[in-house]
Short mmCIF file of C-alpha atoms and ligand atoms in Angstrom, two decimals:
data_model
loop_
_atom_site.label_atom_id
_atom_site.label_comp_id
_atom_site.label_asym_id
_atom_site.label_seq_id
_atom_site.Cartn_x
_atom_site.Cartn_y
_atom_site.Cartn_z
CA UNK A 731 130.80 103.14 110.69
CA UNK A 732 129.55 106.16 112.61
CA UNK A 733 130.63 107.51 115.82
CA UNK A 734 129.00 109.65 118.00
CA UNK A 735 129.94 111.57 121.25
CA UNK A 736 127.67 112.49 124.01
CA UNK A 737 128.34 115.89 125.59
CA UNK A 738 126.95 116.27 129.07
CA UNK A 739 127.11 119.36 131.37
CA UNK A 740 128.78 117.61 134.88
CA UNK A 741 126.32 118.81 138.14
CA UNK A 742 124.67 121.04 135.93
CA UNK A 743 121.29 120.77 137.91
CA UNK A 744 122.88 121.79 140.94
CA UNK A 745 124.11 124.31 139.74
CA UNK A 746 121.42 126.17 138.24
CA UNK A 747 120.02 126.89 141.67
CA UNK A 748 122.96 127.33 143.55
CA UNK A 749 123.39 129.32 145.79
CA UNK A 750 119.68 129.73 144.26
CA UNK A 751 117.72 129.38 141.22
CA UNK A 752 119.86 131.35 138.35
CA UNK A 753 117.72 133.90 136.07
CA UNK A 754 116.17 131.48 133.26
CA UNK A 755 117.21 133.87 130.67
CA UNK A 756 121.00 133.43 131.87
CA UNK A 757 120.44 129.98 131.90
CA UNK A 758 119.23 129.98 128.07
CA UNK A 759 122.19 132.12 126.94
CA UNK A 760 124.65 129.71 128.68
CA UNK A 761 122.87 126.30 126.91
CA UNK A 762 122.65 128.50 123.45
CA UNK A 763 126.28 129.91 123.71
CA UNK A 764 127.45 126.34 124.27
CA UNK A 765 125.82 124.55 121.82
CA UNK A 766 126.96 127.16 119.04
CA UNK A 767 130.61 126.74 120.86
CA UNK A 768 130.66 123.04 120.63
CA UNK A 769 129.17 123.76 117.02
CA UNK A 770 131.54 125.74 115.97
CA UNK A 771 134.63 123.14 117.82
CA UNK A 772 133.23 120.06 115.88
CA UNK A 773 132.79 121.82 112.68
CA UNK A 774 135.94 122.62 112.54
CA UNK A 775 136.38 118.78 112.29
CA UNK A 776 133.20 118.63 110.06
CA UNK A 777 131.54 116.89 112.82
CA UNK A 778 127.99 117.98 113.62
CA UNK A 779 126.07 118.78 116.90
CA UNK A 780 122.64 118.77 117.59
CA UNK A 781 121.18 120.59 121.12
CA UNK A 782 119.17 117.50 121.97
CA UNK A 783 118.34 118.51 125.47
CA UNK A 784 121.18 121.20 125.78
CA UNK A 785 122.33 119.73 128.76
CA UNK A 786 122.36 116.59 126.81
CA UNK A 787 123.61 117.20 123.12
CA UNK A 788 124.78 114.68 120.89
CA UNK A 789 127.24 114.99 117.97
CA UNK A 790 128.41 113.33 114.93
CA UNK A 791 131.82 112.99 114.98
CA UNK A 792 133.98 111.14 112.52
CA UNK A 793 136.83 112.95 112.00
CA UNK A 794 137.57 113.94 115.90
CA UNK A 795 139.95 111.48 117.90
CA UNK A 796 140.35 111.55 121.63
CA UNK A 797 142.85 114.64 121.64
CA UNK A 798 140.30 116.77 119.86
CA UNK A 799 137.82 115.89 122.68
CA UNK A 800 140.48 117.24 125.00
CA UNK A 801 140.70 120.13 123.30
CA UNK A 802 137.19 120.97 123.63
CA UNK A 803 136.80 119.96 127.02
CA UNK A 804 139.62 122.67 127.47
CA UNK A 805 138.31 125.42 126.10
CA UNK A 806 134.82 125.01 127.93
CA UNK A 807 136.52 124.89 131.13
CA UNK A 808 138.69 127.70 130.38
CA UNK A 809 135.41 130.11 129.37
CA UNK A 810 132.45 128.68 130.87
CA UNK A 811 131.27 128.50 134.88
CA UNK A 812 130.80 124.67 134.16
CA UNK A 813 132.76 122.03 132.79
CA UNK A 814 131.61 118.94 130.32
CA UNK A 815 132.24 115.30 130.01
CA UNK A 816 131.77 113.40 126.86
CA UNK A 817 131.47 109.91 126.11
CA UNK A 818 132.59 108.45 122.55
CA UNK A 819 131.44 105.41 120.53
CA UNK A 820 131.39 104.09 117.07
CA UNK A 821 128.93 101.30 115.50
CA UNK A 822 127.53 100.09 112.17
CA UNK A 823 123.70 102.31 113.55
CA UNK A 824 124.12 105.41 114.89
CA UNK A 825 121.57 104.58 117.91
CA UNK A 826 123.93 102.25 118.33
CA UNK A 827 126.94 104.35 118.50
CA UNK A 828 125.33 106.83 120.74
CA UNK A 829 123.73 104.13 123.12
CA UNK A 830 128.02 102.67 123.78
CA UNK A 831 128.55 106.97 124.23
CA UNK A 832 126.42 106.87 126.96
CA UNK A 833 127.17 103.79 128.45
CA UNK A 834 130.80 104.41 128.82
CA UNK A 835 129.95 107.67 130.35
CA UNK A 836 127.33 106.44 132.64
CA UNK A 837 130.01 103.71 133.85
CA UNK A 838 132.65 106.91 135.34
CA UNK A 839 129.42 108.36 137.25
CA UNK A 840 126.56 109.91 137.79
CA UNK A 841 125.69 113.44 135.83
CA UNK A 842 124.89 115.01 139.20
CA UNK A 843 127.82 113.64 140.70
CA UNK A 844 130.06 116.38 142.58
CA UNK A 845 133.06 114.20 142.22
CA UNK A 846 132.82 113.32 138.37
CA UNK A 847 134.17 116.54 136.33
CA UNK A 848 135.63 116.58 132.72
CA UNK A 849 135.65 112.86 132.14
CA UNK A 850 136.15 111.62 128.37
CA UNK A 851 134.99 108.22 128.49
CA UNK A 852 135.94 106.78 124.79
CA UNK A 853 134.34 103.09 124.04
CA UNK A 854 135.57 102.95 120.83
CA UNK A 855 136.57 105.15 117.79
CA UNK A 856 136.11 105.19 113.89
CA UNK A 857 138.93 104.25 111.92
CA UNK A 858 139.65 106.80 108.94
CA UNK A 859 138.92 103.54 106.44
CA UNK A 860 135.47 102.67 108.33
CA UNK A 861 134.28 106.46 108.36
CA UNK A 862 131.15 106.49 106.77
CA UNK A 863 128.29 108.49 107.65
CA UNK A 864 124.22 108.61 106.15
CA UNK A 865 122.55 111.93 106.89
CA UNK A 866 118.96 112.27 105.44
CA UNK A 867 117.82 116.10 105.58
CA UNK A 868 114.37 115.77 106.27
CA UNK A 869 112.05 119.05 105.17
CA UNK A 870 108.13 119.29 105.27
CA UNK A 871 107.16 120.20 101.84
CA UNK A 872 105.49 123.76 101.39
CA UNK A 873 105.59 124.74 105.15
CA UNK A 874 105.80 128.43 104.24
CA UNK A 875 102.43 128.41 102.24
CA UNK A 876 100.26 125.36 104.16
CA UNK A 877 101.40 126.76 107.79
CA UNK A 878 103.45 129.28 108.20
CA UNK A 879 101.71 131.98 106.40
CA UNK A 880 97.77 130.70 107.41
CA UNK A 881 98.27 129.30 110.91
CA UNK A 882 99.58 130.70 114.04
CA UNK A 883 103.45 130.57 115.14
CA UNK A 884 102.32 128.15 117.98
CA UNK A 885 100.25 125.93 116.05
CA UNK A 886 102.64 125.45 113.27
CA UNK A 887 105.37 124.89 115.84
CA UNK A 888 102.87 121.51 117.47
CA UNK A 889 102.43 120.09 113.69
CA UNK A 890 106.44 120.23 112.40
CA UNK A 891 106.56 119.26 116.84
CA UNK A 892 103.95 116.61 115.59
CA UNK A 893 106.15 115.70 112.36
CA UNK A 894 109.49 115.15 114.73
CA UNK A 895 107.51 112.67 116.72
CA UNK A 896 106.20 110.41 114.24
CA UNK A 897 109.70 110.47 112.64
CA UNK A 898 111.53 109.74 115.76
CA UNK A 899 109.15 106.81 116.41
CA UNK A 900 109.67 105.19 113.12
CA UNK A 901 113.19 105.69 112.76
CA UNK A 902 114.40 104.60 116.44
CA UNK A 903 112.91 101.35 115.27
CA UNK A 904 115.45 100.93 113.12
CA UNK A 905 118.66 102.24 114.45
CA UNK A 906 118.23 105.72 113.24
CA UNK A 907 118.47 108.91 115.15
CA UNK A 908 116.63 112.17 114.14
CA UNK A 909 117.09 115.98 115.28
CA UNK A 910 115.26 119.09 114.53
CA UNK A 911 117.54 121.16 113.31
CA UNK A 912 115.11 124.69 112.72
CA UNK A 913 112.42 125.72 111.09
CA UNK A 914 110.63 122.53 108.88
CA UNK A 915 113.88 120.81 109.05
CA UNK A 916 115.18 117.42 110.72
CA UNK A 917 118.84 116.19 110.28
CA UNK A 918 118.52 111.94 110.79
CA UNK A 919 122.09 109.96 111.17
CA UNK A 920 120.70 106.76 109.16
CA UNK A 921 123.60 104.78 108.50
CA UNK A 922 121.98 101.03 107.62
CA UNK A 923 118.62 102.78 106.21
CA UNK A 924 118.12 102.46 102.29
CA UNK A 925 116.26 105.06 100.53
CA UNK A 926 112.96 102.79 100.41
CA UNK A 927 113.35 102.78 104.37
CA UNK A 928 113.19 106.14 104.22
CA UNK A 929 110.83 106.70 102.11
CA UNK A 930 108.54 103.86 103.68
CA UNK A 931 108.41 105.47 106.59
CA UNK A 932 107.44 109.29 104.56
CA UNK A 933 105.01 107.94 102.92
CA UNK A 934 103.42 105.76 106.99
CA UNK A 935 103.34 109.37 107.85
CA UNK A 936 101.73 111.32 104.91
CA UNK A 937 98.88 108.34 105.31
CA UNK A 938 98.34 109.17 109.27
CA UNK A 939 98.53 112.32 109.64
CA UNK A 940 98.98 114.29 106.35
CA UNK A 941 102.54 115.67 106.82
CA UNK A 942 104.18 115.50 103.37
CA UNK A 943 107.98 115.10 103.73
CA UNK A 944 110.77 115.18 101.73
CA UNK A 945 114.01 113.49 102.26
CA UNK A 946 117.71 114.57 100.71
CA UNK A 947 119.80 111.91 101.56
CA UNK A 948 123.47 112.35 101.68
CA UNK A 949 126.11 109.82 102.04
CA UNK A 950 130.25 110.80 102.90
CA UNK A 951 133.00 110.37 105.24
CA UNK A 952 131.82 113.15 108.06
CA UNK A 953 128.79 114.84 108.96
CA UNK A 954 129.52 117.87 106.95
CA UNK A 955 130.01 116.26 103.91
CA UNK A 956 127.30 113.52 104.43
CA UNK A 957 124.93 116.80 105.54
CA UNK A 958 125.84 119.02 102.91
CA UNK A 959 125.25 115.96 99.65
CA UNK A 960 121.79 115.74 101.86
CA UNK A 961 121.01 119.51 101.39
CA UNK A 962 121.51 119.46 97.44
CA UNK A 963 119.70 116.05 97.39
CA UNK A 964 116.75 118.97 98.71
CA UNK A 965 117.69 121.12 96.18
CA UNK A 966 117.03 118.73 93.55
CA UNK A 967 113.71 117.47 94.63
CA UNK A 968 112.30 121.10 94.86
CA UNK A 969 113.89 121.84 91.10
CA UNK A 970 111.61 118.45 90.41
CA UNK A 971 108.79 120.76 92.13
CA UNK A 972 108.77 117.75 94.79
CA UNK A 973 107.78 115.26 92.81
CA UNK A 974 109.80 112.43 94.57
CA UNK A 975 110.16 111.40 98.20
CA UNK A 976 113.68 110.85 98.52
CA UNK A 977 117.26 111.87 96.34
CA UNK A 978 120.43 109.97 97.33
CA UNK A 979 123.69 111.95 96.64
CA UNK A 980 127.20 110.36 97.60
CA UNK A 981 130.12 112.34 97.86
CA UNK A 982 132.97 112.04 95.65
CA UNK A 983 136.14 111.59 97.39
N1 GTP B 133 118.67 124.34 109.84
C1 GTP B 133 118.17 124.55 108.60
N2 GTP B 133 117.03 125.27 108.43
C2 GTP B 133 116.59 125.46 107.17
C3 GTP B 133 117.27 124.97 106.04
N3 GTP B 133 116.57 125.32 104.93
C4 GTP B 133 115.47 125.98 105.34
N4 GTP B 133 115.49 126.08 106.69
C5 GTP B 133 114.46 126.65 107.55
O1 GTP B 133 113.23 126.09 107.11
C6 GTP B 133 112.29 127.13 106.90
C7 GTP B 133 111.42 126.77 105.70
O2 GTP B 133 112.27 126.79 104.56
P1 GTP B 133 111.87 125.85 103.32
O3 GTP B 133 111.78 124.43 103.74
O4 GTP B 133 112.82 126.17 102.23
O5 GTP B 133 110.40 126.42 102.93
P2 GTP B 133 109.13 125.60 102.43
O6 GTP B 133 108.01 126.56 102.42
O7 GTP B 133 108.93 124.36 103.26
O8 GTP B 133 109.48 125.22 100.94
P3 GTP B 133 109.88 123.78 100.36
O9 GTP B 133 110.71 123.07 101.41
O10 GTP B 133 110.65 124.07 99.12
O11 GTP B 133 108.61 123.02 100.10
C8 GTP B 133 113.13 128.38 106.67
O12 GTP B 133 112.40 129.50 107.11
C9 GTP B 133 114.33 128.13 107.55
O13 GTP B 133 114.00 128.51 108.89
C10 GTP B 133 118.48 124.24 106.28
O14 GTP B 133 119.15 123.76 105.37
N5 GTP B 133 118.88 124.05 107.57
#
């Protein structure tokens, strides 16, 4: 089973424009110092966050139980202007684990609510014997020489933009989740998927709109280690000059 937590920034609209609207550029540095924080807090657990919509950022996290939540709610409040709530739960799809996250924080109040501040709102966690998390590492093959190096910065930003829509689509469909995680990349929590699923779905959107993907696929207890069998999954599809859609490794515990 996966779990994921939601992270949500309480009143943050509010805030941004009071007393009046805050400098954008301090507004960026706050999202992008608290994603790397909340990064570098779940990692520590092997858990992995994604910036989502900064505001709204959703992590992987087997591994982290209710007082590591704590912990990090903590240490946001005890650096940052604004506090966080987070909502926790675990499922057999990680759209379904997020979807019970947000549920059991929408149920303690609103996220502009002045009165709701630092709530942990925990529907259910993942036992250390159910952990089990799919990652599939999903990289556009050649980006460097087919975009990056013949189109502008813009324009290759709208086709990988193009890529993470198509991909989100198909994979929602089936209880999937999928982040962009930089440059050509996409990080996909696909516990339930098999590889043909995944490579069904790469090969639906080479045929409509020409975007060839690749897909490591890495299989563990945690993020990090499901994330990390994903990356040499990569590795081994470029050393077979990518050749093949998909490569499954699981780790060895
Ligand atoms: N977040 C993240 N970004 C990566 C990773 N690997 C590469 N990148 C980014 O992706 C960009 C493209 O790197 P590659 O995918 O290796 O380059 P490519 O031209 O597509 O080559 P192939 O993928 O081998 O076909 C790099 O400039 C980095 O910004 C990764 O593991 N994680």
């Amino acid at each position: 089973m996966i779990q994921m937590t939601l992270i949500q920034i309480d009143n943050y609209g509010p805030w941004t424009v009071t007393p009046r609207p805050r400098t954008e550029s301090d507004l960026q540095m706050l999202q992008a110092n608290l994603f790397a924080d909340l990064n570098n807090h779940f990692g520590n657990k092997k858990g992995l966050v994604f910036f989502t919509r900064f505001d709204n950022l959703l992590a992987i996290s087997n591994g982290l139980d209710e007082e590591d939540h704590l912990r990090i709610q903590r240490s946001i409040r005890n650096r940052y202007p604004i506090t966080i709530s987070m909502g926790v739960g675990a499922a057999e799809t990680p759209h379904e684990a997020q979807k019970l996250a947000t549920i059991a924080l929408q149920k303690a109040g609103s996220a502009q609510s002045g009165e709701r501040k630092e709530i942990l709102a925990v529907d259910s966690l993942v036992s250390e014997e159910d952990s089990f998390v799919q990652a599939a590492h999903i990289d556009i093959n050649s980006v460097t020489e087919t975009l990056t190096d013949i189109e502008s910065a813009f324009d290759t930003s709208f086709m990988v933009n193009k890529a993470q829509h198509y991909l989100m689509t198909k994979l929602i469909k089936k209880g999937a989740l999928l982040f962009f995680i930089g440059g050509d990349n996409f990080m996909s929590p696909c516990n339930g998927l098999s590889e043909q699923d995944i490579e069904d779905i790469m090969v639906e959107i080479d045929e409509e709109i020409g975007i060839k993907l690749k897909a490591g696929i890495g299989r563990g207890k945690n993020a990090e280690d499901a994330a990390y069998m994903a990356d040499i999954g990569l590795e081994e599809i470029r050393a077979h000059n990518n050749e093949m859609w998909t490569w499954v490794i699981e780790k060895e515990y």
